[in-house]
Structures are given as structure tokens and as C-alpha cells.
Coordinates of C-alpha atoms in Angstrom, one line a residue:
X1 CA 134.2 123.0 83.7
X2 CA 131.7 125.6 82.2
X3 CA 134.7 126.9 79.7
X4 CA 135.2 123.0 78.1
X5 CA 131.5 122.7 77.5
X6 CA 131.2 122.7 73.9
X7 CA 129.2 126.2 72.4
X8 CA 127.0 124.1 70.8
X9 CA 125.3 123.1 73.9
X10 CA 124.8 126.4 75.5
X11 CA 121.4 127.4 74.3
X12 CA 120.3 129.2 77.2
X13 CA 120.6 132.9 77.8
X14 CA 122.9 133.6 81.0
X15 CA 121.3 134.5 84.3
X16 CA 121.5 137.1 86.6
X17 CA 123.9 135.2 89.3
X18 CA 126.2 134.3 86.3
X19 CA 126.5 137.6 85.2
X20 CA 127.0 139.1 88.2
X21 CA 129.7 136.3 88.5
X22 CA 131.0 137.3 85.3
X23 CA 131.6 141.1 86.0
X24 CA 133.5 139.4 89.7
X25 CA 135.8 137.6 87.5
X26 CA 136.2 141.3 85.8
X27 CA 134.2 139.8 82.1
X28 CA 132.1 142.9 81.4
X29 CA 131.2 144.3 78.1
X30 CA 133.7 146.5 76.3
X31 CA 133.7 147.6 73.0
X32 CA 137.7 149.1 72.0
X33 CA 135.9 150.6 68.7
X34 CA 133.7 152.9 70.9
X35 CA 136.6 153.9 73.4
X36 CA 138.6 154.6 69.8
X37 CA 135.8 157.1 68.9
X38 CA 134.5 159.0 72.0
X39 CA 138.5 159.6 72.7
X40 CA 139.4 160.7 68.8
X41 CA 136.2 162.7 67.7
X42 CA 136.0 164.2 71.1
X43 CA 140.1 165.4 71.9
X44 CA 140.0 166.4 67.8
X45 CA 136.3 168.4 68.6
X46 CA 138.3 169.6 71.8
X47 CA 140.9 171.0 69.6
X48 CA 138.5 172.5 67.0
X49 CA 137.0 174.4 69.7
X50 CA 140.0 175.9 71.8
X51 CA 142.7 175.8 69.7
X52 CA 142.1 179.1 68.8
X53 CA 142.9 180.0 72.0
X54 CA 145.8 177.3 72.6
X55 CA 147.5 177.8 69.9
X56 CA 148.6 181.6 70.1
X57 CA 150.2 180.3 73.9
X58 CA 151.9 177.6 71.9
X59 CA 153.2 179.7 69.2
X60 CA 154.5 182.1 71.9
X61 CA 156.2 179.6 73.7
X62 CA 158.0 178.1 70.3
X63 CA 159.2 182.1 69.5
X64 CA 160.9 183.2 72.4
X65 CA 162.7 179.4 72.6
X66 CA 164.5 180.7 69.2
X67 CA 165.4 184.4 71.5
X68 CA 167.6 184.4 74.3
X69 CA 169.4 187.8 76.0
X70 CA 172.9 188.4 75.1
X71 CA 174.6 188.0 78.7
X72 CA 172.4 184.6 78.5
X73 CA 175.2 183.2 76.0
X74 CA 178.3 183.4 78.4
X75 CA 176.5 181.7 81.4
X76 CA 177.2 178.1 81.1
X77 CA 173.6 176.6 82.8
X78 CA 171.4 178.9 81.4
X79 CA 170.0 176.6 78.6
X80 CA 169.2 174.4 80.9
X81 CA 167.3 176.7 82.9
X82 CA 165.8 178.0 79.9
X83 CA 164.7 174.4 78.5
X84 CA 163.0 173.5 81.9
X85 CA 160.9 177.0 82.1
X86 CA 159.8 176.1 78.1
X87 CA 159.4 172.6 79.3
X88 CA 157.1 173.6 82.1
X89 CA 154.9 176.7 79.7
X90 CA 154.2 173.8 77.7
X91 CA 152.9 171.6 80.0
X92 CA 150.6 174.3 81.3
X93 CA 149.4 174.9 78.0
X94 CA 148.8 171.2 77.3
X95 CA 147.6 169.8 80.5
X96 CA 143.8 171.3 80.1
X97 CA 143.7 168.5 76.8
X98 CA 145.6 166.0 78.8
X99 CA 143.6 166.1 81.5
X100 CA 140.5 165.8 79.0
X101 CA 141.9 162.8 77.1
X102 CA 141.7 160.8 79.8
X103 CA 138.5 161.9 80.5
X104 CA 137.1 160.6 77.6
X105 CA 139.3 157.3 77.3
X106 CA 137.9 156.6 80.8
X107 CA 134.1 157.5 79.8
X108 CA 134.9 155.2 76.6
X109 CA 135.9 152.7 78.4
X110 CA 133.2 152.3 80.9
X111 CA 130.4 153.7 79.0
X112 CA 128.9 150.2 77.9
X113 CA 129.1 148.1 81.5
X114 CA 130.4 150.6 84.1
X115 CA 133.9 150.8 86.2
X116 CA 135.2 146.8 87.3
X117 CA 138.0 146.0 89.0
X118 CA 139.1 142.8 89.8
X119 CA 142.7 140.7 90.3
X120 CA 141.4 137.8 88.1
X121 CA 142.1 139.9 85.1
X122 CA 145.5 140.8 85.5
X123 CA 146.3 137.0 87.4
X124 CA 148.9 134.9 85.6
X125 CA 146.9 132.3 83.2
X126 CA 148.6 129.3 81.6
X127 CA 145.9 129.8 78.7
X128 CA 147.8 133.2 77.9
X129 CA 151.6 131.7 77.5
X130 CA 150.3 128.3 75.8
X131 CA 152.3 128.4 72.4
X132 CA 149.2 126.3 71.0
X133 CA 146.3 128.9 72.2
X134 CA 148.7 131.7 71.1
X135 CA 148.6 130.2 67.3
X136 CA 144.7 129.7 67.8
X137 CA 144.6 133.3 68.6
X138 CA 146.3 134.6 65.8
X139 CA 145.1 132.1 62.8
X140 CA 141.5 131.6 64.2
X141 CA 138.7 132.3 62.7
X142 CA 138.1 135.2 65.5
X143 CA 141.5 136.7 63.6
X144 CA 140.7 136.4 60.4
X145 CA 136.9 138.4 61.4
X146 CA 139.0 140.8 63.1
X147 CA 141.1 140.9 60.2
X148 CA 138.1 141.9 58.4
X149 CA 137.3 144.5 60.5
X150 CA 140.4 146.5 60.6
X151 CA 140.5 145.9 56.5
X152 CA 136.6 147.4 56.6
X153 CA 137.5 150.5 59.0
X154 CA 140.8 151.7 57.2
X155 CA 138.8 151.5 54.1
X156 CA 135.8 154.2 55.5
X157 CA 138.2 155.8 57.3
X158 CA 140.4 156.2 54.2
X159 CA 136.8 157.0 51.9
X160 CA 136.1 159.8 54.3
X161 CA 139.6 161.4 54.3
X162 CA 140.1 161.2 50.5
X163 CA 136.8 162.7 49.7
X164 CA 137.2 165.5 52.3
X165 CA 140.8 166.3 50.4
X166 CA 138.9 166.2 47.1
X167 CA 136.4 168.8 48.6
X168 CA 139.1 171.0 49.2
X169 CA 141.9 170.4 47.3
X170 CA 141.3 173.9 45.8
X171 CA 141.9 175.7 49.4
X172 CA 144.9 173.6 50.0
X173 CA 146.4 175.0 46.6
X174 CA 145.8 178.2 47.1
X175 CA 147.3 178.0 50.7
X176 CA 150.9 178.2 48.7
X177 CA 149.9 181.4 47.5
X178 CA 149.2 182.9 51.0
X179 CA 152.0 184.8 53.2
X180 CA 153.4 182.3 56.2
X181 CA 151.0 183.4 58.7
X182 CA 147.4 182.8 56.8
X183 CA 148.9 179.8 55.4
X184 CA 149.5 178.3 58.9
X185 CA 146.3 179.2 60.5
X186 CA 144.2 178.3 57.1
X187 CA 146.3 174.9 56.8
X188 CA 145.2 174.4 60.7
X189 CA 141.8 174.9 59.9
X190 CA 141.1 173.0 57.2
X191 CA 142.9 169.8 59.1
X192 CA 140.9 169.9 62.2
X193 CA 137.7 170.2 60.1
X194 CA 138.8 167.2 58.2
X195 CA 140.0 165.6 61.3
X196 CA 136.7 165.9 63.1
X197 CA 134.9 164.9 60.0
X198 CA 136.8 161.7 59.3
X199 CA 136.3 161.1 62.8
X200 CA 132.7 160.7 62.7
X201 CA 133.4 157.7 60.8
X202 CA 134.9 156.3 63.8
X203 CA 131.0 157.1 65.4
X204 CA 130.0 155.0 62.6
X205 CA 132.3 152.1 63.5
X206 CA 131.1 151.9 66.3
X207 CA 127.5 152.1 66.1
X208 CA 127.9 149.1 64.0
X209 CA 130.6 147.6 66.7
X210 CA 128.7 147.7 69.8
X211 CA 126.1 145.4 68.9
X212 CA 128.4 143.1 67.8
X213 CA 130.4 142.7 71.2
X214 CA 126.9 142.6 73.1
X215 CA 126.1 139.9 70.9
X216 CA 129.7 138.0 71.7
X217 CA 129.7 138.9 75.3
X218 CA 126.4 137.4 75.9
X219 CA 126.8 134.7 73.4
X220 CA 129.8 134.1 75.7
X221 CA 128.4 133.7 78.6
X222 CA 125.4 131.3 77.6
X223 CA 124.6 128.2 79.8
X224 CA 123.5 124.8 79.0
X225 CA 120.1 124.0 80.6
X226 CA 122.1 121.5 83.6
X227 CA 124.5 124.8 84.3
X228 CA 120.8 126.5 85.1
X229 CA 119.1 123.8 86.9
X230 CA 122.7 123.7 89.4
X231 CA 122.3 127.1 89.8
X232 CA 118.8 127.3 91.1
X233 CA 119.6 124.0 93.7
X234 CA 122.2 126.1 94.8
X235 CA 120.7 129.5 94.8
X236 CA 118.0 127.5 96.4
X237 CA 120.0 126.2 99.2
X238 CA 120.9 129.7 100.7
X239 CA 119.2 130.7 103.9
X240 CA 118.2 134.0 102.8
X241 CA 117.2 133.0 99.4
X242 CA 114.9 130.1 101.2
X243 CA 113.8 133.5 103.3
X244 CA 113.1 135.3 100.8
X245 CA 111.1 132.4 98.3
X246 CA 108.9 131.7 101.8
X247 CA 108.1 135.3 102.1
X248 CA 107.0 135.6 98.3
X249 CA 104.7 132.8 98.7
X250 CA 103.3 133.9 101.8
X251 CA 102.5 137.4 100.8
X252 CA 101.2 135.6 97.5
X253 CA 99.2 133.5 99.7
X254 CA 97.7 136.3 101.9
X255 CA 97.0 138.0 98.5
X256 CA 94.9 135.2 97.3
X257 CA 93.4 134.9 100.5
X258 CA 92.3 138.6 100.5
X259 CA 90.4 138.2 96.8
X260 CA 88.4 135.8 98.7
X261 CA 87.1 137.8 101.8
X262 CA 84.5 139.2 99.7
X263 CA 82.8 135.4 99.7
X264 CA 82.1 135.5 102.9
X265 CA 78.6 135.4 105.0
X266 CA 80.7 136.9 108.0
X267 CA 83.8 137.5 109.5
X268 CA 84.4 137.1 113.4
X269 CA 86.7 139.0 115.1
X270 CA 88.5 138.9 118.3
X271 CA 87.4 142.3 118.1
X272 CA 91.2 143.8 116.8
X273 CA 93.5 141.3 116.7
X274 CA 92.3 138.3 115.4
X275 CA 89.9 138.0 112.1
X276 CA 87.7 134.7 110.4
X277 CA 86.1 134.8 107.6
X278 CA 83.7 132.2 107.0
X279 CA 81.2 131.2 103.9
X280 CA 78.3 128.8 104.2
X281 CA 76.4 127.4 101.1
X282 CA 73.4 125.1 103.0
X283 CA 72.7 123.6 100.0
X284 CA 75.9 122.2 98.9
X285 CA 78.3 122.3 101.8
X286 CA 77.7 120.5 105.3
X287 CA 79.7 122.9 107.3
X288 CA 80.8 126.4 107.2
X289 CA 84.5 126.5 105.8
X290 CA 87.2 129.2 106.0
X291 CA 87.9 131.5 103.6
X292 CA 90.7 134.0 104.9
X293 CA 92.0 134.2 108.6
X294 CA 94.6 136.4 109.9
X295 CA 96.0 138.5 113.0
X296 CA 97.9 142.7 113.2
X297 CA 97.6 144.5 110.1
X298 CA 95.7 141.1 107.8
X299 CA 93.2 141.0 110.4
X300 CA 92.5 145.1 109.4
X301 CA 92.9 144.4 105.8
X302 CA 90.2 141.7 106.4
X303 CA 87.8 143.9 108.7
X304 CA 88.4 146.5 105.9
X305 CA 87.3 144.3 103.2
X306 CA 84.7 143.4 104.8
X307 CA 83.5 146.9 105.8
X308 CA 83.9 147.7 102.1
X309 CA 81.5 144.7 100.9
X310 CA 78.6 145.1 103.9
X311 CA 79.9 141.6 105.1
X312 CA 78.5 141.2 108.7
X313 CA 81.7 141.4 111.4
X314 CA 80.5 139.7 114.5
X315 CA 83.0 140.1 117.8
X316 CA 83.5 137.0 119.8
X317 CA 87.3 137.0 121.1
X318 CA 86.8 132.7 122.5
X319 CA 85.0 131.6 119.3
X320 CA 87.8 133.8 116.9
X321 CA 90.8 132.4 118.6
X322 CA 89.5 128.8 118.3
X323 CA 88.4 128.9 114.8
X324 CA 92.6 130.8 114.3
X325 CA 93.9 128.0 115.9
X326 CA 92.4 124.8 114.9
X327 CA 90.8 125.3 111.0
X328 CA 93.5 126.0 108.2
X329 CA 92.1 128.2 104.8
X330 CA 89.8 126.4 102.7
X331 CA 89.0 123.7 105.6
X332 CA 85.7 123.4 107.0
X333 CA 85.6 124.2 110.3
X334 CA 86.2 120.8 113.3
X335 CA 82.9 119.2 114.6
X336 CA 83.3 120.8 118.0
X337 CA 82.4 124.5 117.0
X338 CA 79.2 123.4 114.8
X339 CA 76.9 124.9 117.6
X340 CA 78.8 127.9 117.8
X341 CA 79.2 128.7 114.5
X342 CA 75.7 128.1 113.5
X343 CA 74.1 130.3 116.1
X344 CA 76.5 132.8 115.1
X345 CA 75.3 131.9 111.0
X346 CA 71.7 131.7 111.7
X347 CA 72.2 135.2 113.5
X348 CA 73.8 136.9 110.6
X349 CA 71.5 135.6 108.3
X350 CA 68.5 137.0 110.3
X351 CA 70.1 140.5 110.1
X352 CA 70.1 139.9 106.2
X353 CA 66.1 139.8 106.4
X354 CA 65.2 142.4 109.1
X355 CA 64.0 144.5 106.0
X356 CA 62.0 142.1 104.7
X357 CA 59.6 142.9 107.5
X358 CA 61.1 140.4 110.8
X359 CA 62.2 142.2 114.0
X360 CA 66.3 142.4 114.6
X361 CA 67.3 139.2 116.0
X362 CA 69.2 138.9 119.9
X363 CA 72.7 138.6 119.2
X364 CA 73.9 135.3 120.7
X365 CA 77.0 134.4 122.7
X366 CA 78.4 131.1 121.4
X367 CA 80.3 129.1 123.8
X368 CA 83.8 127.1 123.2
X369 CA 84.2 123.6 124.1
X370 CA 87.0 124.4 126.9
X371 CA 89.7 122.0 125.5
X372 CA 89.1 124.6 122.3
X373 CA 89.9 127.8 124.2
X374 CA 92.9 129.7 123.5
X375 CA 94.9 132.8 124.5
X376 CA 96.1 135.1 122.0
X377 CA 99.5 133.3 121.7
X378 CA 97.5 130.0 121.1
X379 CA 98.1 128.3 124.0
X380 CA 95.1 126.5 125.3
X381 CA 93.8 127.5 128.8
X382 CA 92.6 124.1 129.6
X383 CA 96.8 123.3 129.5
X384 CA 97.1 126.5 132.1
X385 CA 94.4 125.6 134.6

């Protein structure tokens, strides 16, 4: 369905699910131009560099082909034998370049987007024996660019060879006047040189190519704004991915919650495990409200805030537990703990002025409405009792 949606309407760039889907169905970015020129300018650089060395083995191999021992001409299988040992010097002689060929057709190839394999590539597709897309193919508008293209590269290609020969069109005369040997090794020369300079016009082909095909690949593989929104609802309906949203927010919402600790008047503790933070304004709220809560390690972050801030920690494992159990963040805390909470208030903010010239303050022990009491896996003990 995606492939009859018209171009036009695919304005949005493609997500990360649908390129991931995209390099499944084996669609990755390729560019043939830059497989063209790592494989050419770097076998012809290959043979600049060793040929020196491959080419005496070669030679050698070519002479004693024309030589063969007298007694060699009256037994019948002996050219046979012959050809096969030639056959076999030459394929030790050539296999280092083989071998290094397909190096560098295979680092060409998967230079841009990696290795991908995949069955969908090479699976039968009506599309590819349809007379009708055939003729689309070849007198489309993509043919006539590609057209262009090929016209374009022969022509650089071409500019680049012809002025090299211009360059030296004086050594290559003067090559006839040389003995057999200099001519051969001077006519070798100069080719590879002008082999591996016309070469780096291939470079240039594809430095201009590359961003081209990124362009079409990803132009490609654009989505209309519905093909986004039906990938999120499904993305969406995944049990992990649900897993993983709800963890995002709640870390988000623990981080929130941890800017806030330092707003508190105190924070009551259970002493380790369990951790309130509470804020009280007497002038413009009517109860104290909580500001962070939390139990394990965001209890610690919170007694460490706190520590950090000289926000007075008050240990009363009853009073924490209720207050964990019974007040979500932001709320004010329920009716029921007032008394509590305001001796425990009223005591922190006496410790606040003991340098203003007052005595230190007894430190009170709040009680807990029983039907309020909990254990540490929140079960009420009124409920156990």
C-alpha cells in the first residue's frame, strides 16, 4: 500500500522502524559509481605499486612457454603437462591482485550502508517481468538522468585521458626509438600513471554520486504523515515499548520530583527505607503538602538532597509509612495526620530559631491514627490484628 501512495504526499522524512524495515527487505544505500572507483583506482594503484615486482614473474612465465627440451617434442602429453604447470605459475602470480579485487569490490560495495543480506532481494517479483514497467524503466525519466550521467562521466573520463596523452605524447614518440626492452617497461609506465590518474576522475564521480543516491534513497523511503501516526499506534502497542515509555516517564517523574526536594521544611524518614518530603507555607496553604516521596535508592537520593541543603530529616518509621501510603506528590497531606505532622512542623521550625536565642526544643513522637498504620509492604496492621 505504502509503494501506490503517490510521491507527492510523502513529505515526511522516514523513521527509524522504517528504515530498519527497509535494510530487512534488503533496501540499503548503494552507490555503483563509488564501488566503480574504490575497485579501479585502487586494483590500477595496486598495480602501480607491485608491478614492478609482478611483472618480471609474469614475463618469466611467458619466456620459458616459447622453450621446451628437445626429448619434450616426441612425448605425445607433454604439452599438456606443460600448459597446466604455466596455467598454475600464473595463477600464483595473479591471485595476490585477485584476491585484492575483491577486496575492494566488497569494501565498495558496503562502504555507504554496511553488509545486508536478505531473500526479498533476489525473490521472484511480477514488477520485474511486467513488459509495461520494463518500458517505464528504460524510457523513464530515471533513464534519460542516467542517460545523462553515463554521457557526463565518459566525457571527464575521456578529458582526463586525452589531456594526459597530450602531456606525454613526446615520451610515447620517443618510445619507438628505444630497443624492445626500455620500450616495454617505459610504455608500462607511462599507462599505469595515466591509468591511475584518469582514475581519480572516477573519485570525482563519485564524490558528486553519493549524495545523490542518499538523496534518492531517503527521498524513497519518505512517509506520509498517516504512515507515521500507524507507526507510533503500533510501536505503541508493543509490551516492551509500553515498558519502556512507562519507565521514561517515571525516571522523568522521579527527576522532577528530585528538583523539588530542596523546597522542603523537612523530610521524614522511616529512618532508611522510606523518605517524605514535606513544605508548609502558613500563610498561603492550609496544610502541609508533599513535595517528593520515595523508598531503596530515591529515599537516599532524597536524604542526600536534603543533607546537601540543611533540610531538617526527622525519623519516625509509623508517621513515614502513612504519609508513603496515603498522600500522592503535590497533594496535601489527609485530615487524619494534621496533629502529627504539625507537632513534627512546629518542632522543625523551633530548631530553625534555637540561635536566635530559645533553648532546643524536645523532639516529639507523633502518633498514627491506627486504621493509618502500615508495614513496609503497605499493608495496614489494623487489617492484621
Amino acid at each position: 500500500m505504502a509503494e501506490d501512495t503517490p510521491q507527492d504526499d510523502k513529505t515526511e522524512e522516514p523513521t527509524t522502524r522504517r528504515l530498519e524495515k527497509a535494510r530487512e527487505d534488503g533496501q540499503v544505500l548503494r552507490s555503483q559509481d563509488l564501488t566503480i572507483a574504490v575497485v579501479t583506482s585502487g586494483f590500477i594503484a595496486t598495480l602501480y605499486m607491485v608491478g614492478s615486482v609482478l611483472g618480471p614473474q609474469y614475463v618469466d612465465i611467458l619466456a620459458r612457454s616459447f622453450t621446451f627440451k628437445r626429448h619434450h617434442a616426441f612425448e605425445s602429453n607433454q604439452m599438456v603437462v606443460e600448459f597446466g604447470s604455466q596455467v598454475f605459475d600464473v595463477g600464483l602470480v595473479i591471485s595476490p591482485l585477485f584476491v585484492i579485487a575483491v577486496i575492494l569490490a566488497i569494501s565498495g560495495a558496503v562502504a555507504l550502508d554496511g553488509f545486508v543480506f536478505s531473500w526479498k532481494t533476489i525473490a521472484p517479483k511480477a514488477s520485474k517481468i511486467n513488459p509495461i514497467s520494463g518500458l517505464a524503466r528504460i524510457f523513464g525519466l530515471r533513464a534519460l538522468v542516467e542517460l545523462f550521467k553515463a554521457l557526463m562521466k565518459f566525457s571527464l573520463v575521456a578529458a582526463i585521458g586525452g589531456f594526459y596523452i597530450y602531456l606525454n605524447f613526446g615520451d610515447l614518440v620517443e618510445l619507438s626509438r628505444s630497443d624492445i626492452v626500455s620500450a616495454i617497461h617505459g610504455g608500462l609506465s607511462i599507462v599505469l600513471l595515466g591509468a591511475l590518474i584518469t582514475s581519480f576522475s572516477l573519485v570525482i564521480i563519485a564524490a558528486i554520486d553519493v549524495p545523490y543516491q542518499r538523496f534518492e534513497f531517503f527521498k524513497k523511503l519518505r512517509m506520509t504523515k498517516q504512515e507515521i501516526k500507524d507507526e507510533m499506534k503500533e510501536l505503541e502497542g508493543q509490551p516492551e515499548v509500553k515498558q519502556k515509555i512507562k519507565q521514561k516517564q517515571r525516571e522523568m517523574a522521579e527527576q522532577r520530583m528530585l528538583q523539588d526536594v530542596p523546597k522542603a521544611d523537612v523530610i521524614i524518614t522511616n529512618p532508611e527505607h522510606f523518605a517524605i518530603a514535606l513544605s508548609y507555607d502558613q500563610n498561603t496553604e492550609d496544610a502541609p503538602k508533599v513535595v517528593a516521596k520515595g523508598k531503596g535508592f530515591i529515599a537516599g537520593k532524597i536524604r542526600e538532597i536534603a543533607g546537601e541543603h540543611q533540610i531538617q530529616i526527622f525519623e519516625s518509621p509509623v508517621l513515614a509509612r502513612a504519609i508513603y501510603f496515603t498522600t500522592e506528590i503535590g497533594a496535601a497531606i489527609p485530615t487524619a495526620l494534621y496533629m502529627a505532622v504539625a507537632q513534627v512542623i512546629a518542632y522543625v521550625f523551633s530548631l530553625n530559631e534555637v540561635g536566635l536565642g530559645r533553648g532546643k526544643p524536645t523532639k516529639p513522637k507523633p502518633k498514627v491514627p491506627k486504621e493509618l498504620q502500615f508495614d513496609e509492604l503497605g499493608q495496614r496492621l489494623l487489617a492484621k490484628t
